[in-house]
Every structure is written in structure tokens, then in C-alpha cells.
Coordinates of C-alpha atoms in Angstrom, one line a residue:
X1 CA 0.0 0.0 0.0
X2 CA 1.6 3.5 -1.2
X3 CA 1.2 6.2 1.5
X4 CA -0.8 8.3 -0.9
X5 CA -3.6 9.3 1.9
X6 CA -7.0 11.2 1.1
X7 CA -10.2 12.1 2.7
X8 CA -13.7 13.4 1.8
X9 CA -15.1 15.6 4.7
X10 CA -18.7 16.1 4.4
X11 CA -20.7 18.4 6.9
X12 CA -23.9 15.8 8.4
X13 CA -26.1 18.5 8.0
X14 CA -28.7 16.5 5.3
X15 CA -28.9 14.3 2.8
X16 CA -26.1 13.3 0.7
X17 CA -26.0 15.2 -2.2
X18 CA -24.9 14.5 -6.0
X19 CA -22.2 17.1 -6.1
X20 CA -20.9 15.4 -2.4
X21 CA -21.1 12.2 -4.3
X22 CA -19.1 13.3 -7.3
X23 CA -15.8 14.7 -5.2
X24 CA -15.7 11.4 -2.8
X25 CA -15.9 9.4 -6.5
X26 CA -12.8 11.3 -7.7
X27 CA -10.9 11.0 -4.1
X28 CA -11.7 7.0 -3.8
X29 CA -10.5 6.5 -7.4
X30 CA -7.5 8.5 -7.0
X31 CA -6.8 6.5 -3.8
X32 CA -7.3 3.3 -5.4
X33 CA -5.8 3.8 -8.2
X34 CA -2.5 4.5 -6.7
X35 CA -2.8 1.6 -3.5
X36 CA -3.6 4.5 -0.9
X37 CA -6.2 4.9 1.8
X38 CA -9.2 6.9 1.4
X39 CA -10.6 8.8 4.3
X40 CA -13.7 9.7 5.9
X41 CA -14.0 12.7 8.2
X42 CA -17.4 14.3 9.5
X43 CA -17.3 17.9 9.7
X44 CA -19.9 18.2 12.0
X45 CA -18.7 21.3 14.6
X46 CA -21.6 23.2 13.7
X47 CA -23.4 21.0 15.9
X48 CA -26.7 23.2 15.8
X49 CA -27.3 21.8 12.4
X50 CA -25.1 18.4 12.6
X51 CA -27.5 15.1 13.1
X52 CA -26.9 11.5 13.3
X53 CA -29.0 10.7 11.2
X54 CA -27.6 13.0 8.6
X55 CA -24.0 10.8 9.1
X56 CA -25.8 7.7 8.4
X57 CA -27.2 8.9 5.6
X58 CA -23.8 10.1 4.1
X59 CA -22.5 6.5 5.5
X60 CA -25.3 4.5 3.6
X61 CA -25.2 6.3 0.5
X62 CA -21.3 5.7 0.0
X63 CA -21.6 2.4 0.2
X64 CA -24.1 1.7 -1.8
X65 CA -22.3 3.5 -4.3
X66 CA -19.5 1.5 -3.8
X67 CA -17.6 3.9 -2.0
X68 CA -16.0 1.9 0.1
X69 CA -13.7 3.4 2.9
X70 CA -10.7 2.3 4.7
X71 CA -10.7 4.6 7.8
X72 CA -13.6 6.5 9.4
X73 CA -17.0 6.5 10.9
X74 CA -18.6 2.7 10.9
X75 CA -22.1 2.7 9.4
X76 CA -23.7 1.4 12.4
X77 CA -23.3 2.9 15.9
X78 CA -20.3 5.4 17.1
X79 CA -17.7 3.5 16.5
X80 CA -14.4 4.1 13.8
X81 CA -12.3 2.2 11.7
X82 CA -8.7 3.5 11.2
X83 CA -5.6 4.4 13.9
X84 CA -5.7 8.6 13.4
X85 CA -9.6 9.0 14.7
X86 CA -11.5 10.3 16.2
X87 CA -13.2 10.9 12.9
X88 CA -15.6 13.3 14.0
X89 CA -14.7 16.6 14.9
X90 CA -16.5 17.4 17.9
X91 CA -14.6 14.6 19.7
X92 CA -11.6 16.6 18.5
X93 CA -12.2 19.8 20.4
X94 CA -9.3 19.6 22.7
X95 CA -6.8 18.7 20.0
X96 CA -7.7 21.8 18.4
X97 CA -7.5 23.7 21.8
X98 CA -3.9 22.8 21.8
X99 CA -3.2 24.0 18.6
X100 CA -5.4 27.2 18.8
X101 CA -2.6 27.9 22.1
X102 CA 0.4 27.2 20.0
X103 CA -0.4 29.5 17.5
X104 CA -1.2 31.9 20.3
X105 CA 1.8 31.6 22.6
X106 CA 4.2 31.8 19.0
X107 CA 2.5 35.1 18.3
X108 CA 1.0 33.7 15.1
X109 CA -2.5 34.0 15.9
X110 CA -4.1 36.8 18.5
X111 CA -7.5 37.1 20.6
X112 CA -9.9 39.7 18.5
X113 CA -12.6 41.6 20.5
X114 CA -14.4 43.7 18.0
X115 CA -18.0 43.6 18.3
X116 CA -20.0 42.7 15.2
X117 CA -21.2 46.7 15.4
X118 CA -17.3 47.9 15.4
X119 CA -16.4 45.4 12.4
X120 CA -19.9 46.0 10.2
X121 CA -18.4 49.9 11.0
X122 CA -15.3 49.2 9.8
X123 CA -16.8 47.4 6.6
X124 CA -19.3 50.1 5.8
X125 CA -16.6 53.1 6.2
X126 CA -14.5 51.0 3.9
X127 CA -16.9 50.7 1.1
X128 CA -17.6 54.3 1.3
X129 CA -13.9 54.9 0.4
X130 CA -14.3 52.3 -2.7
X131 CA -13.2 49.3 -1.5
X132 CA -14.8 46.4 -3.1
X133 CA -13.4 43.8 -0.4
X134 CA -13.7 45.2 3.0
X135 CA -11.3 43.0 5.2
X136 CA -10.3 43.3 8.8
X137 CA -8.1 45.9 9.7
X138 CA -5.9 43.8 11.9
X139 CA -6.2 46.2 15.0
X140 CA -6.4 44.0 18.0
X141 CA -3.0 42.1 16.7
X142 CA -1.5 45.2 18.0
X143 CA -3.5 45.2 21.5
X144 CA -0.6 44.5 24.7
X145 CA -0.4 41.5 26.6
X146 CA -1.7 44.1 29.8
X147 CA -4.6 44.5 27.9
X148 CA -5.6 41.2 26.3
X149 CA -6.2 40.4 30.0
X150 CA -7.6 43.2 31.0
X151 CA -10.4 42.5 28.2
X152 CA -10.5 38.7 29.3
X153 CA -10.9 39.6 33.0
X154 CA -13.8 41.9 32.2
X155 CA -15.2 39.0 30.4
X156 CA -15.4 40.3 27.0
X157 CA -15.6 38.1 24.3
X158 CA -13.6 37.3 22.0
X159 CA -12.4 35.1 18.8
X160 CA -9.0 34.2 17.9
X161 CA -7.7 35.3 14.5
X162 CA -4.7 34.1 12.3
X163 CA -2.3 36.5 11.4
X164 CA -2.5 36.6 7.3
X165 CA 1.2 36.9 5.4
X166 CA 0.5 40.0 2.7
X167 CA 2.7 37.8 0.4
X168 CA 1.9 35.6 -2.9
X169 CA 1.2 32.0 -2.1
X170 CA 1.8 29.6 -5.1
X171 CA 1.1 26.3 -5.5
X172 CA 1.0 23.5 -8.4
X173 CA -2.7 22.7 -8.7
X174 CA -3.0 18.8 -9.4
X175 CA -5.6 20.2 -11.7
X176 CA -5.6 23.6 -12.6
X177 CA -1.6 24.1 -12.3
X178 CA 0.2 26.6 -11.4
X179 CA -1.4 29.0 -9.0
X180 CA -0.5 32.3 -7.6
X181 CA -2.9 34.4 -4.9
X182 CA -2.5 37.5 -3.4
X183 CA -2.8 37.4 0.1
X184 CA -2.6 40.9 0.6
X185 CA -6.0 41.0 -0.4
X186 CA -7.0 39.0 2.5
X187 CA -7.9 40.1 6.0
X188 CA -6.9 37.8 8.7
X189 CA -9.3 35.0 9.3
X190 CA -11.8 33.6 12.5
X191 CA -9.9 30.3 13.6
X192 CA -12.2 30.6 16.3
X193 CA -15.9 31.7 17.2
X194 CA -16.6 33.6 20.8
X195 CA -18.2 30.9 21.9
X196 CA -15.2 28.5 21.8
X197 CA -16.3 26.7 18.5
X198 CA -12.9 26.4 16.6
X199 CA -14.1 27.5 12.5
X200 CA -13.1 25.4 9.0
X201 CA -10.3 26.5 8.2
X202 CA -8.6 25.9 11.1
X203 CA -9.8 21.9 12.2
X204 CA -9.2 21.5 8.5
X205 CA -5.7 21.9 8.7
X206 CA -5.4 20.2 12.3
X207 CA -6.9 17.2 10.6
X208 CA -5.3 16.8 7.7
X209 CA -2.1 17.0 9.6
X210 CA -2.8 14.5 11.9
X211 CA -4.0 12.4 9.5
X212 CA -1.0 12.2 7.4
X213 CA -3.2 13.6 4.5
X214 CA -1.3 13.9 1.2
X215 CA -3.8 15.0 -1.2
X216 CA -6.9 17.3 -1.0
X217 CA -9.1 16.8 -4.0
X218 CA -12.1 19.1 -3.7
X219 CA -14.6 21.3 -5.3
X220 CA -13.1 24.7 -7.5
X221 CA -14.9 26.8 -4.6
X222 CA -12.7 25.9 -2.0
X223 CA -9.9 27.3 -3.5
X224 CA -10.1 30.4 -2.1
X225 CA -9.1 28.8 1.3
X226 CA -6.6 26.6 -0.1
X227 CA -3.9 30.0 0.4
X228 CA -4.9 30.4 3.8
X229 CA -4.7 26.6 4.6
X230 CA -1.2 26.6 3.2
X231 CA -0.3 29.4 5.5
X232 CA -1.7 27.6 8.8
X233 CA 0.1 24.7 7.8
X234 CA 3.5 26.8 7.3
X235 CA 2.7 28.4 10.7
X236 CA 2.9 24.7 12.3
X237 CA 5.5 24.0 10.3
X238 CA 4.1 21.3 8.7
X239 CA 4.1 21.0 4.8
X240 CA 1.1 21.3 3.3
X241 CA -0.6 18.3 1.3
X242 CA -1.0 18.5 -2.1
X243 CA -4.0 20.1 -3.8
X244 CA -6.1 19.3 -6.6
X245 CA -9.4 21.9 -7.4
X246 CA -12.1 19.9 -9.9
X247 CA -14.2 22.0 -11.6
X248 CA -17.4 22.8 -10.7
X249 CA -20.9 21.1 -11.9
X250 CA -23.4 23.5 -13.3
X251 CA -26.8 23.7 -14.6
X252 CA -27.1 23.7 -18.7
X253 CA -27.8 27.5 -18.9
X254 CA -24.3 27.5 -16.7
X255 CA -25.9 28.6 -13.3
X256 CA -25.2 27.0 -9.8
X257 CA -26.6 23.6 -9.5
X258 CA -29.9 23.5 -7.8
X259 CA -32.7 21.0 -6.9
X260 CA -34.7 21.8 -10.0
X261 CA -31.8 20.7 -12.0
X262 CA -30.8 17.8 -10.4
X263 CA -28.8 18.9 -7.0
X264 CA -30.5 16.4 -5.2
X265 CA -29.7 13.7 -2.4
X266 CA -28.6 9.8 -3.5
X267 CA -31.1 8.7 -1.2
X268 CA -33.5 10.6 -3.9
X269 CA -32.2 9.2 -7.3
X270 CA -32.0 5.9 -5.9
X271 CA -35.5 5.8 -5.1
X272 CA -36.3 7.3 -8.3
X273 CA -35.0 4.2 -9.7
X274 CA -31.6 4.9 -11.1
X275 CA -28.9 2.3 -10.7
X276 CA -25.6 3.0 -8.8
X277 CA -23.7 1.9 -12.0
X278 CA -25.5 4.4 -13.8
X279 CA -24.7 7.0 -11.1
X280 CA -20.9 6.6 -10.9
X281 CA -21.0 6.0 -14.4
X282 CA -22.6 9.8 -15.1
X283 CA -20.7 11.7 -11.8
X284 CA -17.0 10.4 -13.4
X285 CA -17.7 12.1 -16.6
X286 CA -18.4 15.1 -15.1
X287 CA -15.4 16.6 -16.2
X288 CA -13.1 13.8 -16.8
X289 CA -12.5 11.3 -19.7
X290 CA -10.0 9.2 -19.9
X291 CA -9.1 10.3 -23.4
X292 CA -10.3 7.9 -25.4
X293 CA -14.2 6.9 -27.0
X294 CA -15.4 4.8 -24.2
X295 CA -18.1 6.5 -22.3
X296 CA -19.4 3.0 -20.4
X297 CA -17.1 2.4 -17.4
X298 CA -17.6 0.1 -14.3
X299 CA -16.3 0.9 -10.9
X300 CA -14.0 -1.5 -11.6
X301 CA -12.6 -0.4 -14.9
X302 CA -12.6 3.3 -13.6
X303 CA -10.1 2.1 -11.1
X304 CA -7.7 0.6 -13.1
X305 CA -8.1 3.5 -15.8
X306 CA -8.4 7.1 -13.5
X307 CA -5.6 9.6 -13.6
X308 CA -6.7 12.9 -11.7
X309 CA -4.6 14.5 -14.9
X310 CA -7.3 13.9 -17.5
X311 CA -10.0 15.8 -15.5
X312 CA -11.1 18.9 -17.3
X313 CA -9.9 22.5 -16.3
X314 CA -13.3 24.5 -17.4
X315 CA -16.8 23.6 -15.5
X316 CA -19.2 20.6 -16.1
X317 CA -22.5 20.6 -17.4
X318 CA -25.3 18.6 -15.2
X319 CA -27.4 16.8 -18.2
X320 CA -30.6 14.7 -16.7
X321 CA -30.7 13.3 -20.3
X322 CA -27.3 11.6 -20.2
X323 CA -28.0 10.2 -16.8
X324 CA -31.5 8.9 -18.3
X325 CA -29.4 7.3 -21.4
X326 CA -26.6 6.0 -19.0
X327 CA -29.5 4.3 -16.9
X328 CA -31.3 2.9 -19.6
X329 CA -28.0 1.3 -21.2
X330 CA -27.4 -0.3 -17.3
X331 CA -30.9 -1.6 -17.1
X332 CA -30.2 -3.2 -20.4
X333 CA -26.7 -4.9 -19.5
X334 CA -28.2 -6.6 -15.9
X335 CA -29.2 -10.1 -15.7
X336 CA -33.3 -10.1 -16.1
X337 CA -33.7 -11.9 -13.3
X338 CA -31.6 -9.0 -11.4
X339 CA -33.2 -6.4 -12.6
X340 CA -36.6 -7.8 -11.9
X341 CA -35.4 -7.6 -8.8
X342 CA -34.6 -4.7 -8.4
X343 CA -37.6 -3.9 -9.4
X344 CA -39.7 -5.7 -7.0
X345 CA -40.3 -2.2 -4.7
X346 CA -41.9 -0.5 -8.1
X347 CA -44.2 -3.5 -8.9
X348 CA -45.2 -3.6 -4.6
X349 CA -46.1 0.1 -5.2
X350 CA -48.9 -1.4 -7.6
X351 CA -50.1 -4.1 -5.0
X352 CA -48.8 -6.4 -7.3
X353 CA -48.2 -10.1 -6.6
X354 CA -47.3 -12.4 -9.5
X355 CA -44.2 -14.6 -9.9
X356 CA -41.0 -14.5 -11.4
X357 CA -41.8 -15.7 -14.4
X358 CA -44.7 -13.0 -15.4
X359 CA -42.4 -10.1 -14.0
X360 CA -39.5 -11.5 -16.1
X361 CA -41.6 -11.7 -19.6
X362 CA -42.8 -7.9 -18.8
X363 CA -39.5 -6.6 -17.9
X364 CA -38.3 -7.9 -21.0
X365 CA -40.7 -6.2 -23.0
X366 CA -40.6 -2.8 -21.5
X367 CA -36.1 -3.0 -20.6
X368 CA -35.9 -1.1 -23.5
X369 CA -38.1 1.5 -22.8
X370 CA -37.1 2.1 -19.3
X371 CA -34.8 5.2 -18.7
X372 CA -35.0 4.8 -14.5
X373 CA -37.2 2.4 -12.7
X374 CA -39.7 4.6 -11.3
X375 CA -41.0 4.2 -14.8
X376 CA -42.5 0.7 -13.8
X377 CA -46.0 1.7 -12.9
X378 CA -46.7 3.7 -16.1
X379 CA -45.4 1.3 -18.6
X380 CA -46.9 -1.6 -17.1
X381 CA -50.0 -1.1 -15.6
X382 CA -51.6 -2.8 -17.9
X383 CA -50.1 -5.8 -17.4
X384 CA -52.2 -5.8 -14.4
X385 CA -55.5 -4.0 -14.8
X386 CA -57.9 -3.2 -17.3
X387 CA -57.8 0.1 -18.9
X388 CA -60.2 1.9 -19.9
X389 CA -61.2 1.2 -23.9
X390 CA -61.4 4.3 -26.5
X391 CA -63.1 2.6 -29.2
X392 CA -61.9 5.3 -31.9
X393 CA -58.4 4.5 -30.8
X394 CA -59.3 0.7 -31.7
X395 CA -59.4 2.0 -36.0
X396 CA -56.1 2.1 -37.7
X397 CA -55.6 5.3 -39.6
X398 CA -57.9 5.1 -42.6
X399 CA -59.5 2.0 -41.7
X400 CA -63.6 1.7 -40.5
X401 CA -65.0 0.6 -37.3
X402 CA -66.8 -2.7 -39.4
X403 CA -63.5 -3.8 -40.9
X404 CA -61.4 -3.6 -37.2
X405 CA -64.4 -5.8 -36.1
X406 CA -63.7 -7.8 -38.5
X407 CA -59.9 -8.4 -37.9
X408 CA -60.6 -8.6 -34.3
X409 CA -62.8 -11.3 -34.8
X410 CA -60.4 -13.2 -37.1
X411 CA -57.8 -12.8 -35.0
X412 CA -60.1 -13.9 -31.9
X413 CA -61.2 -17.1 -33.5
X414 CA -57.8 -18.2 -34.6
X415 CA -56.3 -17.7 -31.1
X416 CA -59.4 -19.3 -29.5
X417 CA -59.0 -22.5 -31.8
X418 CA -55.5 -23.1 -30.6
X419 CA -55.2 -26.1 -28.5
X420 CA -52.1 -25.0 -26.9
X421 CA -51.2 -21.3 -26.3
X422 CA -47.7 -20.3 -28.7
X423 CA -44.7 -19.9 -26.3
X424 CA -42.8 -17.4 -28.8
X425 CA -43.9 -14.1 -30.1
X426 CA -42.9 -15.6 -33.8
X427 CA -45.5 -17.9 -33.2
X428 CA -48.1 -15.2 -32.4
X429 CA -47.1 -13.0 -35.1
X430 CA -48.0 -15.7 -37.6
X431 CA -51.0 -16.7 -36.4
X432 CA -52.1 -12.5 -36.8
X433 CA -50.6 -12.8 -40.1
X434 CA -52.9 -16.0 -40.8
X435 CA -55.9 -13.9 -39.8
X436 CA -54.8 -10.9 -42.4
X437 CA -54.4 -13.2 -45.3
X438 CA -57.4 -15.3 -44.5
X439 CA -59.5 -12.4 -44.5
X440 CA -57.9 -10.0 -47.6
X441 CA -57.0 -7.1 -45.2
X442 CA -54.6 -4.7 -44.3
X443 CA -51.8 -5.1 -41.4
X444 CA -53.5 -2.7 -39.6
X445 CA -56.7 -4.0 -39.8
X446 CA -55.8 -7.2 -37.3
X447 CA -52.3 -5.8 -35.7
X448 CA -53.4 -2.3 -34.5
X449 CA -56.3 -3.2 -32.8
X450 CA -55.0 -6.2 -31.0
X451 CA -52.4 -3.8 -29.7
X452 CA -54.8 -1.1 -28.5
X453 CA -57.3 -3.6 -27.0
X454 CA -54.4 -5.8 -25.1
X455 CA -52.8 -2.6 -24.0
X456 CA -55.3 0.2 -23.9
X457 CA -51.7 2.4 -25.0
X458 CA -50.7 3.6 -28.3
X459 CA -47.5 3.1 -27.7
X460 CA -47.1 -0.5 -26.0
X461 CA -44.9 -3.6 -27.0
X462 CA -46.5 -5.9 -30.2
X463 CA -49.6 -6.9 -30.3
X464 CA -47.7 -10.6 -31.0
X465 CA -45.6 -9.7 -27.6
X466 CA -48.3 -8.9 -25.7
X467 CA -49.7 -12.0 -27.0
X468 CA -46.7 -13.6 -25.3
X469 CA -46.6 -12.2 -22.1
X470 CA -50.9 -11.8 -21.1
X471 CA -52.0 -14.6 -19.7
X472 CA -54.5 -16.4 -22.2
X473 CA -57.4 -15.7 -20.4
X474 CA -57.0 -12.0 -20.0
X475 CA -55.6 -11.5 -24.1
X476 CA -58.9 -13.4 -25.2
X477 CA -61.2 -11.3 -22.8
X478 CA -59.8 -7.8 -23.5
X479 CA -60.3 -8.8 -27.7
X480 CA -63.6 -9.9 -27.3
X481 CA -64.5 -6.9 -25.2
X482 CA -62.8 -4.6 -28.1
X483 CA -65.5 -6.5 -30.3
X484 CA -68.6 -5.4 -28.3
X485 CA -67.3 -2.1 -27.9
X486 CA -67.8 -2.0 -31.8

């Protein structure tokens, strides 16, 4: 095993979302890929918001992805996996104490007691003089000892700031390259609130360092922290991991991703029917290829084939449509008796009880249809229960009501005739074909309106596969009712 060590760090605020999904894809692959150990942390100090059930959620949802991990939070109960836990941050609090003090006592961090009046003051008085980025002036870094104690022992709150270097930091972006930020344009930041709650970018770095973290692979938005990270790390003299920005995911007219565009939870799209094949399949092309044609990967194959080089430098576009294809072209490669499976919670939905063998001779008549599925109830009701018959629908184009009666009633007494009920669809199709020929009419005198009084859809399987899959009973009940009906 290399020594290559990353982490995703999601906050358990809610669901797991897509976008969370896509960065812990990239850092498990990159991980893999190279024999290292991929992380889970739970950023969970704003503990107002922070729920266990949110962490389970984030748990449950990785590994049914396939995500799995090799140190961090166990699924069920409080317990951890891994030797450089805890992995939650609220049981870190008193490591970050000590570090909070460090930075204090080595005069790299001070104790700020500006009220939110005095800095909203400082901000507004700033933007009168046409400064687009109020920051902090700095002025308590130049308050006494005497009088940092003074403050304290008049019980004043306070938060502790880092002291900002007005330098340029650069680093070599794993995917963006070569990086250069002005940190004169920063003021410095909150480490920690007045009520003792250390902030991000501080337990990030504390983590990460104790953790032996290597690489950070996370969302283009965070690279705004990434210089003041660097400096905290410098501060501690401890060299910083390497960092790697992916682009961003956005909606199709390029805005942020929201619900209405698919920024919604695993727990969501799974329910909606969408395979976890599908889903890792669509989240690893979101800005990476691996150069080549092939758009179908496995979990497997993306392993062996990922290099963090080949993802894209310029945002991704979120396209449902792709997802829908990438779904439909899973459905199609499982095992029918898998997918039926699968299935099962769809088909329960309808209060449907039938065995294997029915739900297998549907699914193979609508797999191809089927983009996620949720899809299951619409395309197969009728499978189940009788619709409701449009007698106009039962005419084919141009044809009359007396000559449809007339094919249905051919076709109806050749499939009544039949000692023993066809077990292919060819075998159906030629006995329809028989009743055409017999009777000196068009296709779509016999064909159309079996369809349409089998399925009660315009746009169903064959007439013969309908044939196939009905039960005998039910196909010669629903004709003959098409023929009273005319």
C-alpha cells in the first residue's frame, strides 16, 4: 500500500448530495488507483445543524455507491475504523485547543474583541472609500499583553484570528496548475468563534495533519481557502498536502446547480430508480474522460483506468438526459432476473403479486423503454388491470370501425381455436398474419387493434408480444370486449 492518503469531509447537515457524491468518486478512485487509503472525516462542529441521522445517511449512501472506505465512521453505531480517529470533529475539540494555544503563545495567531457593530463599522466606512473587499483591519494584533487580560478579566468576548502573510502563495494545482494568490488581499481570518467553537479552516488543517493527509481533491470553490490553509500549515511547520481543485458542476444554462436541476440527495435518485452503476458512471464524466471513445465504465474499470490529470480544467455541465441514457443502457446490461429484482419495490407500489416468471416476460418487453425504474408503474399497468377502452383509438388510420371488427374477430377465432397457447412471439405474429391473409385485409386492420385492446396504449410492446406475455385468459377477454365495444 503507497502512502498516498486522502479524505472526503462532508458536513452531516442532510442528505447526501450529487455534487458530495461526485468529489468522494474522484478521491476514492485517486486512492485506489495509486494503492492509498481513502478517508472519511465528518465535519460536523456546527453541531446546531449536525444530526446522526444525517451521518448515516452520508455513511449509507457511500456504500451503496460502492464507496468503500478504509478509515472513518462505521455505518452502524459510534464506533471508527482507522488508527488517526477520532473521525468526528466534535470529539476533536481539545486537540484543536492545543493547537489554537500554540499559535497563540508563537504570536501567530491573537484574541480579536471587536464587536459585530465595530467590524460592520469598519466594513461600511471601507466601502464608502471604494473598497470592493472590505477586510479586517488587523487592530487587536496590536492590542498589549496588559490589555488582552484586562479584556479577558472583564469577560469580554472574544475570537482568535490568524495572522495573514500579505505575500503571494503559489502552489502547483493537481488540476488547474500553477497557482498564484495574493494574500494581501485577505484580512486575517476567525480560527475561532466567541463561543469556543474552533471554524473550517482551522480543524481542517489540524486534521489533515494528523491524519498524514497527502492530497486534497475538492470542489473549484474551495480554492479560495486553499492559500490560507497553506499558511496555517506553514505556521505549524508542517508542509502542506498536495492540492487538486475539480471544476465545478453547473446547470445547462451555466448557473449553480440547484434541486430543480438535479442537486438532489442519492437517497433521492435511488428511489427514483436509477442504478448506482448508472450513477458513478454519469458523476466520473463530469469533467473527466480518460481520453479515449469509451463512455461506459464500471467501478472496476474506472479504477484501473483514473488519472486525476485527465480531469477537465473548465466547469461541467449537469445533463438529466445523459444520466436517463446512461441508466437505460445499465438496465439493459443486468441479468433479467436481477433487474426484476430490483424492481420488486416498483411492482409492490402497484399491489402487485405475480411470480418471477410473469415479471420477467414484462421486464423484457418494456427494458428497453425504461430510462429509471420509477418508470415501472406507467409502462406496465396494464399488465395488471384493465384500462379503460377508446373505441376510436381501436381504427387504424384510414380503416372503418366494421372492418377492425372484422380483424378482431379473425384474430379472436384463430387464437381461440388453438389447443395449446404459442410460447414465442414468432409464433403469435403468424397466427395474426394467418388472420390478415385469411380475411384479404390490411396489417392494420388485425395488428393495430389487437395492440390497443391488449394494452389500452398507443404506444405499447407488439400486439404478438403482448400475445406472449398476457395470460390467455386475460388476451382473449380484453379482444372480445374490443369487439362489443364495436
Amino acid at each position: 500500500m503507497s502512502n498516498i492518503r486522502v479524505r472526503i469531509a462532508p458536513s452531516p447537515t442532510g442528505k447526501f448530495q450529487i455534487g458530495n457524491a461526485r468529489t468522494a468518486l474522484f478521491n476514492f478512485l485517486f486512492a485506489k488507483k495509486s494503492g492509498g487509503t481513502f478517508i472519511v472525516r465528518m465535519e460536523d462542529t456546527d453541531q446546531s445543524r449536525s444530526t446522526k441521522e444525517s451521518e448515516e445517511n452520508i455513511l449509507k449512501s457511500m456504500d451503496w455507491l460502492g464507496l468503500s472506505w478504509d478509515e472513518g465512521p462505521t455505518i452502524e453505531g459510534d464506533g471508527y475504523k482507522g488508527s488517526f480517529g477520532p473521525y468526528r470533529q466534535v470529539e476533536r475539540l481539545n486537540t484543536y485547543d492545543e493547537y489554537i494555544n500554540m499559535l497563540i503563545n508563537e504570536g501567530k495567531a491573537y484574541k480579536c474583541f471587536c464587536t459585530t457593530e465595530e467590524l460592520e463599522e469598519e466594513r461600511s466606512k471601507q466601502k464608502e472609500k471604494g473598497i470592493a473587499a472590505p477586510k479586517y483591519s488587523g487592530k487587536c494584533k496590536n492590542l498589549s499583553k496588559e490589555e488582552v487580560e484586562a479584556n479577558i478579566k472583564e469577560g469580554m468576548p472574544f475570537t482568535v484570528r490568524f495572522i495573514i502573510k500579505p505575500e503571494k502563495v503559489k502552489f502547483n494545482d493537481l488540476v488547474k496548475g500553477d497557482v498564484e494568490i495574493d494574500m494581501s488581499n485577505y484580512g486575517d481570518p476567525v480560527l475561532v468563534r466567541s463561543d469556543g467553537m474552533p471554524l473550517y479552516n482551522f480543524v481542517v488543517v489540524i486534521d489533515d495533519l494528523l491524519m498524514k493527509i497527502t492530497h486534497v481533491i475538492r470542489g473549484e470553490d474551495h480554492i479560495s481557502n486553499t492559500p490560507i490553509q497553506i499558511q496555517i500549515h506553514e505556521a505549524l511547520g508542517n508542509t502542506p498536502p498536495k492540492f487538486g481543485h475539480i471544476p465545478l458542476t453547473l446547470t445547462p444554462d451555466k448557473k449553480k446547480l440547484s434541486k430543480r436541476h438535479g442537486a438532489v440527495s442519492i437517497d433521492e435518485y435511488r428511489e427514483m430508480g436509477y442504478l448506482k452503476e448508472a450513477l458513478i458512471n454519469f458523476l466520473v464524466l463530469l469533467g473527466w474522460s480518460s481520453g479515449n471513445e469509451q463512455e461506459i465504465y464500471s467501478l472496476e474499470e474506472l479504477i484501473n483506468v483514473f488519472d486525476l490529470s485527465r480531469m477537465q480544467k473548465s466547469n461541467a455541465i449537469f445533463d438529466i438526459e445523459r444520466l436517463n441514457w446512461l441508466n437505460g443502457i445499465w438496465i439493459r446490461k443486468k441479468d433479467i432476473n436481477e433487474i426484476v429484482d430490483l424492481s420488486k419495490p416498483y411492482f409492490e407500489k402497484m399491489n402487485v403479486k405475480s411470480d418471477q416468471e410473469y415479471l420477467n416476460k414484462i421486464m423484457l418487453l418494456i427494458r428497453d423503454r425504461l430510462k429509471y425504474l420509477s418508470q415501472i408503474p406507467e409502462l406496465t399497468d396494464y399488465f395488471f388491470n384493465e384500462g379503460r377502452l377508446d373505441k376510436q383509438k381501436l381504427v387504424f388510420k384510414k380503416s372503418t370501425a366494421e372492418t377492425t371488427k372484422k380483424g378482431l374477430e379473425a384474430a379472436c377465432n384463430k387464437l381461440s381455436s388453438l389447443g395449446r397457447w404459442p410460447e414465442s412471439t414468432e409464433d403469435f405474429s403468424t397466427i395474426l398474419a394467418g388472420a390478415v391473409a385469411d380475411n384479404g385485409m390490411a396489417n392494420g386492420d388485425v395488428f393495430w387493434p389487437i395492440r390497443y385492446s391488449l394494452s389500452f396504449s398507443e404506444t405499447s410492446p407488439s400486439p404478438a408480444e403482448l400475445l406472449w406475455a398476457l395470460p390467455k385468459e386475460v388476451s382473449l377477454t380484453r379482444i372480445k370486449k374490443a369487439i362489443d365495444a364495436l
